[in-house]
Amino acid sequence: MTDPRINQPDPRKPAERQPRPLMDFAISIVIPSLILMKLSGEDRLGADGALLLALAFPLGWGMFELAVYRKFNWIALLGLVSVLLTGGIGLLKLDPEWLAIKEAAIPGIIGIAVLASTRTRFPLIRTLLYNPRVLNVDKVHEQLERNGQVAHFETRLLRATYFLSGTFFFSSFMNYVLAKWIVNSPAGSEAFNAELGRMTLLSYPMIAIPSMIMMMAIFYYLWRTIHGLTGLRLEDIIANHPPGKKS
């Protein structure tokens, strides 16, 4: 007779986190933006109070996810870093030019890191796209070896890495342009916060969505490369994790 305790979850293990992109987006981006736009008036929270409240949402959400799932929510973490740096610019009343520099710096640094990783044993494209969570890497590599196409594939993977870094440089440039275009009021003012919230909301249709489309194009390039060099079908290439199995 099977012991029913075998299939029960171990209470000592953290709960498995299910992807919740809409909730991540709302708590880390939309709510802070609305707070900055609507609650920065002196008759409400004031510029400094609104900045601190906006910061509390990605900070609290990231800490909650870390406590419950024992892993970082990277969307919340990026939202926290962004709001923290922006909050510092507002609280210290620095020149708005620093906001544009900050907006360009984060994706720009990631793009440089992607490029620099090509000189190491662990290029970042393997972490972001060509990894066992996304693709059946072992099966692909086995077929590449069988066909004698490993070197050719590595050349194509390097090219895809350059494309990937290009998406971050595009985001860096567009972030700078958007910040310079929208945010012109003195830092720490109600108008500055309102412009900041507007810029954050506009950055998604103007920057994030085009960047996502470029990422999908890179994935398609990678899939076509693998298919052309191995003959494997898409269903053979995509990673297939049985329910309840962690990779």
mmCIF file of C-alpha atoms in Angstrom, residues 23-231:
data_model
loop_
_atom_site.group_PDB
_atom_site.id
_atom_site.type_symbol
_atom_site.label_atom_id
_atom_site.label_comp_id
_atom_site.label_asym_id
_atom_site.label_seq_id
_atom_site.Cartn_x
_atom_site.Cartn_y
_atom_site.Cartn_z
ATOM 1 C CA MET A 23 1.218 41.189 -11.250
ATOM 2 C CA ASP A 24 4.969 41.842 -11.380
ATOM 3 C CA PHE A 25 4.379 44.582 -13.941
ATOM 4 C CA ALA A 26 1.533 46.161 -11.953
ATOM 5 C CA ILE A 27 3.297 46.207 -8.575
ATOM 6 C CA SER A 28 6.795 47.062 -9.778
ATOM 7 C CA ILE A 29 5.975 49.528 -12.563
ATOM 8 C CA VAL A 30 2.349 50.662 -12.910
ATOM 9 C CA ILE A 31 1.509 51.388 -9.257
ATOM 10 C CA PRO A 32 4.765 53.313 -8.565
ATOM 11 C CA SER A 33 4.203 55.313 -11.760
ATOM 12 C CA LEU A 34 0.629 56.213 -10.792
ATOM 13 C CA ILE A 35 1.758 57.207 -7.285
ATOM 14 C CA LEU A 36 4.377 59.539 -8.748
ATOM 15 C CA MET A 37 1.875 61.045 -11.172
ATOM 16 C CA LYS A 38 -1.147 61.412 -8.870
ATOM 17 C CA LEU A 39 0.111 61.780 -5.284
ATOM 18 C CA SER A 40 3.050 64.164 -5.584
ATOM 19 C CA GLY A 41 1.055 67.341 -4.956
ATOM 20 C CA GLU A 42 1.621 69.303 -1.758
ATOM 21 C CA ASP A 43 -2.041 68.740 -0.870
ATOM 22 C CA ARG A 44 -1.411 64.970 -0.935
ATOM 23 C CA LEU A 45 1.878 63.200 -0.147
ATOM 24 C CA GLY A 46 4.270 65.775 -1.529
ATOM 25 C CA ALA A 47 7.122 65.018 -3.930
ATOM 26 C CA ASP A 48 9.352 63.295 -1.359
ATOM 27 C CA GLY A 49 6.519 61.287 0.211
ATOM 28 C CA ALA A 50 5.317 60.052 -3.184
ATOM 29 C CA LEU A 51 8.838 58.962 -4.124
ATOM 30 C CA LEU A 52 9.206 56.991 -0.884
ATOM 31 C CA LEU A 53 5.794 55.333 -1.296
ATOM 32 C CA ALA A 54 6.555 54.453 -4.922
ATOM 33 C CA LEU A 55 9.812 52.857 -3.773
ATOM 34 C CA ALA A 56 7.988 50.782 -1.142
ATOM 35 C CA PHE A 57 6.015 48.744 -3.698
ATOM 36 C CA PRO A 58 8.867 47.049 -5.641
ATOM 37 C CA LEU A 59 10.875 46.808 -2.390
ATOM 38 C CA GLY A 60 8.026 45.139 -0.495
ATOM 39 C CA TRP A 61 7.124 42.850 -3.388
ATOM 40 C CA GLY A 62 10.734 41.743 -3.850
ATOM 41 C CA MET A 63 11.133 41.017 -0.122
ATOM 42 C CA PHE A 64 7.840 39.083 -0.070
ATOM 43 C CA GLU A 65 8.915 36.917 -3.001
ATOM 44 C CA LEU A 66 12.318 36.329 -1.416
ATOM 45 C CA ALA A 67 10.744 35.301 1.909
ATOM 46 C CA VAL A 68 8.101 32.994 0.404
ATOM 47 C CA TYR A 69 9.963 31.485 -2.567
ATOM 48 C CA ARG A 70 13.570 32.064 -1.421
ATOM 49 C CA LYS A 71 14.566 33.489 -4.766
ATOM 50 C CA PHE A 72 14.868 36.964 -6.232
ATOM 51 C CA ASN A 73 12.127 38.301 -8.461
ATOM 52 C CA TRP A 74 14.320 40.017 -11.022
ATOM 53 C CA ILE A 75 11.522 42.220 -12.363
ATOM 54 C CA ALA A 76 10.881 43.515 -8.853
ATOM 55 C CA LEU A 77 14.625 43.896 -8.285
ATOM 56 C CA LEU A 78 15.079 45.958 -11.449
ATOM 57 C CA GLY A 79 12.045 48.049 -10.516
ATOM 58 C CA LEU A 80 13.516 48.583 -7.056
ATOM 59 C CA VAL A 81 16.927 49.647 -8.394
ATOM 60 C CA SER A 82 15.310 51.977 -10.925
ATOM 61 C CA VAL A 83 12.983 53.627 -8.386
ATOM 62 C CA LEU A 84 15.805 53.799 -5.818
ATOM 63 C CA LEU A 85 18.149 55.614 -8.195
ATOM 64 C CA THR A 86 15.367 57.870 -9.420
ATOM 65 C CA GLY A 87 14.295 58.542 -5.848
ATOM 66 C CA GLY A 88 17.856 59.528 -5.004
ATOM 67 C CA ILE A 89 17.919 61.961 -7.911
ATOM 68 C CA GLY A 90 14.615 63.450 -6.764
ATOM 69 C CA LEU A 91 15.433 63.638 -3.056
ATOM 70 C CA LEU A 92 18.869 65.130 -3.690
ATOM 71 C CA LYS A 93 17.348 67.482 -6.302
ATOM 72 C CA LEU A 94 20.013 66.694 -8.881
ATOM 73 C CA ASP A 95 19.953 67.950 -12.457
ATOM 74 C CA PRO A 96 17.369 66.024 -14.571
ATOM 75 C CA GLU A 97 20.239 65.149 -16.918
ATOM 76 C CA TRP A 98 21.249 62.535 -14.330
ATOM 77 C CA LEU A 99 17.880 60.851 -14.795
ATOM 78 C CA ALA A 100 18.523 60.431 -18.512
ATOM 79 C CA ILE A 101 21.987 59.062 -17.745
ATOM 80 C CA LYS A 102 20.534 56.613 -15.210
ATOM 81 C CA GLU A 103 17.846 55.453 -17.625
ATOM 82 C CA ALA A 104 20.478 54.744 -20.273
ATOM 83 C CA ALA A 105 23.048 53.259 -17.900
ATOM 84 C CA ILE A 106 21.210 50.147 -16.675
ATOM 85 C CA PRO A 107 20.440 48.529 -20.083
ATOM 86 C CA GLY A 108 23.750 49.860 -21.405
ATOM 87 C CA ILE A 109 25.691 48.066 -18.659
ATOM 88 C CA ILE A 110 23.761 44.857 -19.342
ATOM 89 C CA GLY A 111 24.574 45.163 -23.056
ATOM 90 C CA ILE A 112 28.275 45.595 -22.264
ATOM 91 C CA ALA A 113 28.110 42.580 -19.918
ATOM 92 C CA VAL A 114 26.563 40.479 -22.707
ATOM 93 C CA LEU A 115 29.382 41.488 -25.047
ATOM 94 C CA ALA A 116 32.078 40.914 -22.404
ATOM 95 C CA SER A 117 30.661 37.471 -21.655
ATOM 96 C CA THR A 118 31.651 36.328 -25.159
ATOM 97 C CA ARG A 119 35.245 36.385 -23.899
ATOM 98 C CA THR A 120 34.420 33.981 -21.079
ATOM 99 C CA ARG A 121 33.420 30.316 -20.919
ATOM 100 C CA PHE A 122 29.842 31.293 -20.074
ATOM 101 C CA PRO A 123 28.339 33.721 -22.621
ATOM 102 C CA LEU A 124 25.137 35.221 -21.254
ATOM 103 C CA ILE A 125 23.058 34.051 -24.192
ATOM 104 C CA ARG A 126 23.391 30.542 -22.737
ATOM 105 C CA THR A 127 21.829 31.835 -19.540
ATOM 106 C CA LEU A 128 19.050 33.823 -21.202
ATOM 107 C CA LEU A 129 18.046 31.718 -24.222
ATOM 108 C CA TYR A 130 20.193 28.641 -24.855
ATOM 109 C CA ASN A 131 19.702 26.939 -21.504
ATOM 110 C CA PRO A 132 18.028 23.708 -20.286
ATOM 111 C CA ARG A 133 14.970 25.575 -19.008
ATOM 112 C CA VAL A 134 14.170 26.787 -22.528
ATOM 113 C CA LEU A 135 15.741 24.247 -24.891
ATOM 114 C CA ASN A 136 16.686 20.578 -24.828
ATOM 115 C CA VAL A 137 20.361 21.505 -24.831
ATOM 116 C CA ASP A 138 21.708 17.954 -24.401
ATOM 117 C CA LYS A 139 19.730 16.621 -27.342
ATOM 118 C CA VAL A 140 20.736 19.553 -29.533
ATOM 119 C CA HIS A 141 24.426 19.169 -28.667
ATOM 120 C CA GLU A 142 24.308 15.414 -29.285
ATOM 121 C CA GLN A 143 22.848 15.969 -32.753
ATOM 122 C CA LEU A 144 25.338 18.750 -33.514
ATOM 123 C CA GLU A 145 28.214 16.430 -32.663
ATOM 124 C CA ARG A 146 26.717 13.665 -34.787
ATOM 125 C CA ASN A 147 26.487 16.042 -37.765
ATOM 126 C CA GLY A 148 29.892 17.618 -37.164
ATOM 127 C CA GLN A 149 28.317 21.078 -36.801
ATOM 128 C CA VAL A 150 29.425 22.108 -33.297
ATOM 129 C CA ALA A 151 31.923 24.743 -34.502
ATOM 130 C CA HIS A 152 29.422 26.156 -37.000
ATOM 131 C CA PHE A 153 26.783 26.376 -34.271
ATOM 132 C CA GLU A 154 29.145 28.169 -31.872
ATOM 133 C CA THR A 155 29.800 30.781 -34.578
ATOM 134 C CA ARG A 156 26.061 31.313 -35.008
ATOM 135 C CA LEU A 157 25.567 31.453 -31.232
ATOM 136 C CA LEU A 158 28.232 34.164 -31.024
ATOM 137 C CA ARG A 159 26.377 36.137 -33.697
ATOM 138 C CA ALA A 160 23.147 35.759 -31.708
ATOM 139 C CA THR A 161 24.994 37.128 -28.676
ATOM 140 C CA TYR A 162 25.871 40.269 -30.632
ATOM 141 C CA PHE A 163 22.218 40.613 -31.635
ATOM 142 C CA LEU A 164 21.215 40.220 -27.988
ATOM 143 C CA SER A 165 23.582 42.948 -26.834
ATOM 144 C CA GLY A 166 22.147 45.154 -29.579
ATOM 145 C CA THR A 167 18.671 44.937 -28.016
ATOM 146 C CA PHE A 168 20.058 46.313 -24.748
ATOM 147 C CA PHE A 169 21.925 49.115 -26.531
ATOM 148 C CA PHE A 170 18.706 49.991 -28.353
ATOM 149 C CA SER A 171 16.921 50.142 -24.999
ATOM 150 C CA SER A 172 19.719 52.295 -23.549
ATOM 151 C CA PHE A 173 19.538 54.811 -26.402
ATOM 152 C CA MET A 174 15.741 54.985 -26.375
ATOM 153 C CA ASN A 175 15.632 55.377 -22.592
ATOM 154 C CA TYR A 176 17.959 58.367 -22.835
ATOM 155 C CA VAL A 177 15.914 59.964 -25.643
ATOM 156 C CA LEU A 178 12.625 59.409 -23.789
ATOM 157 C CA ALA A 179 13.966 60.837 -20.525
ATOM 158 C CA LYS A 180 15.349 63.931 -22.255
ATOM 159 C CA TRP A 181 12.075 64.416 -24.138
ATOM 160 C CA ILE A 182 9.638 64.075 -21.215
ATOM 161 C CA VAL A 183 11.435 64.982 -17.970
ATOM 162 C CA ASN A 184 12.449 68.641 -17.937
ATOM 163 C CA SER A 185 11.216 69.929 -14.566
ATOM 164 C CA PRO A 186 13.510 70.406 -11.541
ATOM 165 C CA ALA A 187 14.137 67.175 -9.641
ATOM 166 C CA GLY A 188 12.154 66.842 -6.428
ATOM 167 C CA SER A 189 9.210 68.881 -7.706
ATOM 168 C CA GLU A 190 5.639 67.722 -8.227
ATOM 169 C CA ALA A 191 6.015 68.262 -11.993
ATOM 170 C CA PHE A 192 9.203 66.154 -11.992
ATOM 171 C CA ASN A 193 7.365 63.231 -10.373
ATOM 172 C CA ALA A 194 4.443 63.515 -12.797
ATOM 173 C CA GLU A 195 6.806 63.565 -15.792
ATOM 174 C CA LEU A 196 8.707 60.640 -14.317
ATOM 175 C CA GLY A 197 5.551 58.544 -13.981
ATOM 176 C CA ARG A 198 4.527 59.402 -17.543
ATOM 177 C CA MET A 199 7.965 58.455 -18.841
ATOM 178 C CA THR A 200 7.872 55.090 -17.025
ATOM 179 C CA LEU A 201 4.490 54.188 -18.485
ATOM 180 C CA LEU A 202 5.469 55.268 -22.016
ATOM 181 C CA SER A 203 8.724 53.316 -21.872
ATOM 182 C CA TYR A 204 6.851 50.032 -22.207
ATOM 183 C CA PRO A 205 5.014 50.558 -25.508
ATOM 184 C CA MET A 206 7.936 52.560 -26.911
ATOM 185 C CA ILE A 207 10.884 50.500 -25.625
ATOM 186 C CA ALA A 208 9.962 47.274 -23.844
ATOM 187 C CA ILE A 209 7.617 45.916 -26.527
ATOM 188 C CA PRO A 210 10.059 46.577 -29.433
ATOM 189 C CA SER A 211 12.836 45.011 -27.336
ATOM 190 C CA MET A 212 10.644 41.963 -26.711
ATOM 191 C CA ILE A 213 9.973 41.629 -30.433
ATOM 192 C CA MET A 214 13.723 41.763 -31.086
ATOM 193 C CA MET A 215 14.272 39.067 -28.442
ATOM 194 C CA MET A 216 11.666 36.873 -30.165
ATOM 195 C CA ALA A 217 13.462 37.438 -33.476
ATOM 196 C CA ILE A 218 16.737 36.312 -31.889
ATOM 197 C CA PHE A 219 15.044 33.209 -30.523
ATOM 198 C CA TYR A 220 13.642 32.498 -33.996
ATOM 199 C CA TYR A 221 17.146 32.927 -35.468
ATOM 200 C CA LEU A 222 18.483 30.493 -32.874
ATOM 201 C CA TRP A 223 15.731 27.983 -33.608
ATOM 202 C CA ARG A 224 16.298 28.209 -37.383
ATOM 203 C CA THR A 225 20.014 27.718 -36.823
ATOM 204 C CA ILE A 226 19.466 24.621 -34.682
ATOM 205 C CA HIS A 227 16.894 23.214 -37.091
ATOM 206 C CA GLY A 228 19.166 23.805 -40.088
ATOM 207 C CA LEU A 229 22.214 22.204 -38.458
ATOM 208 C CA THR A 230 20.509 19.282 -36.723
ATOM 209 C CA GLY A 231 17.257 18.631 -38.559
#
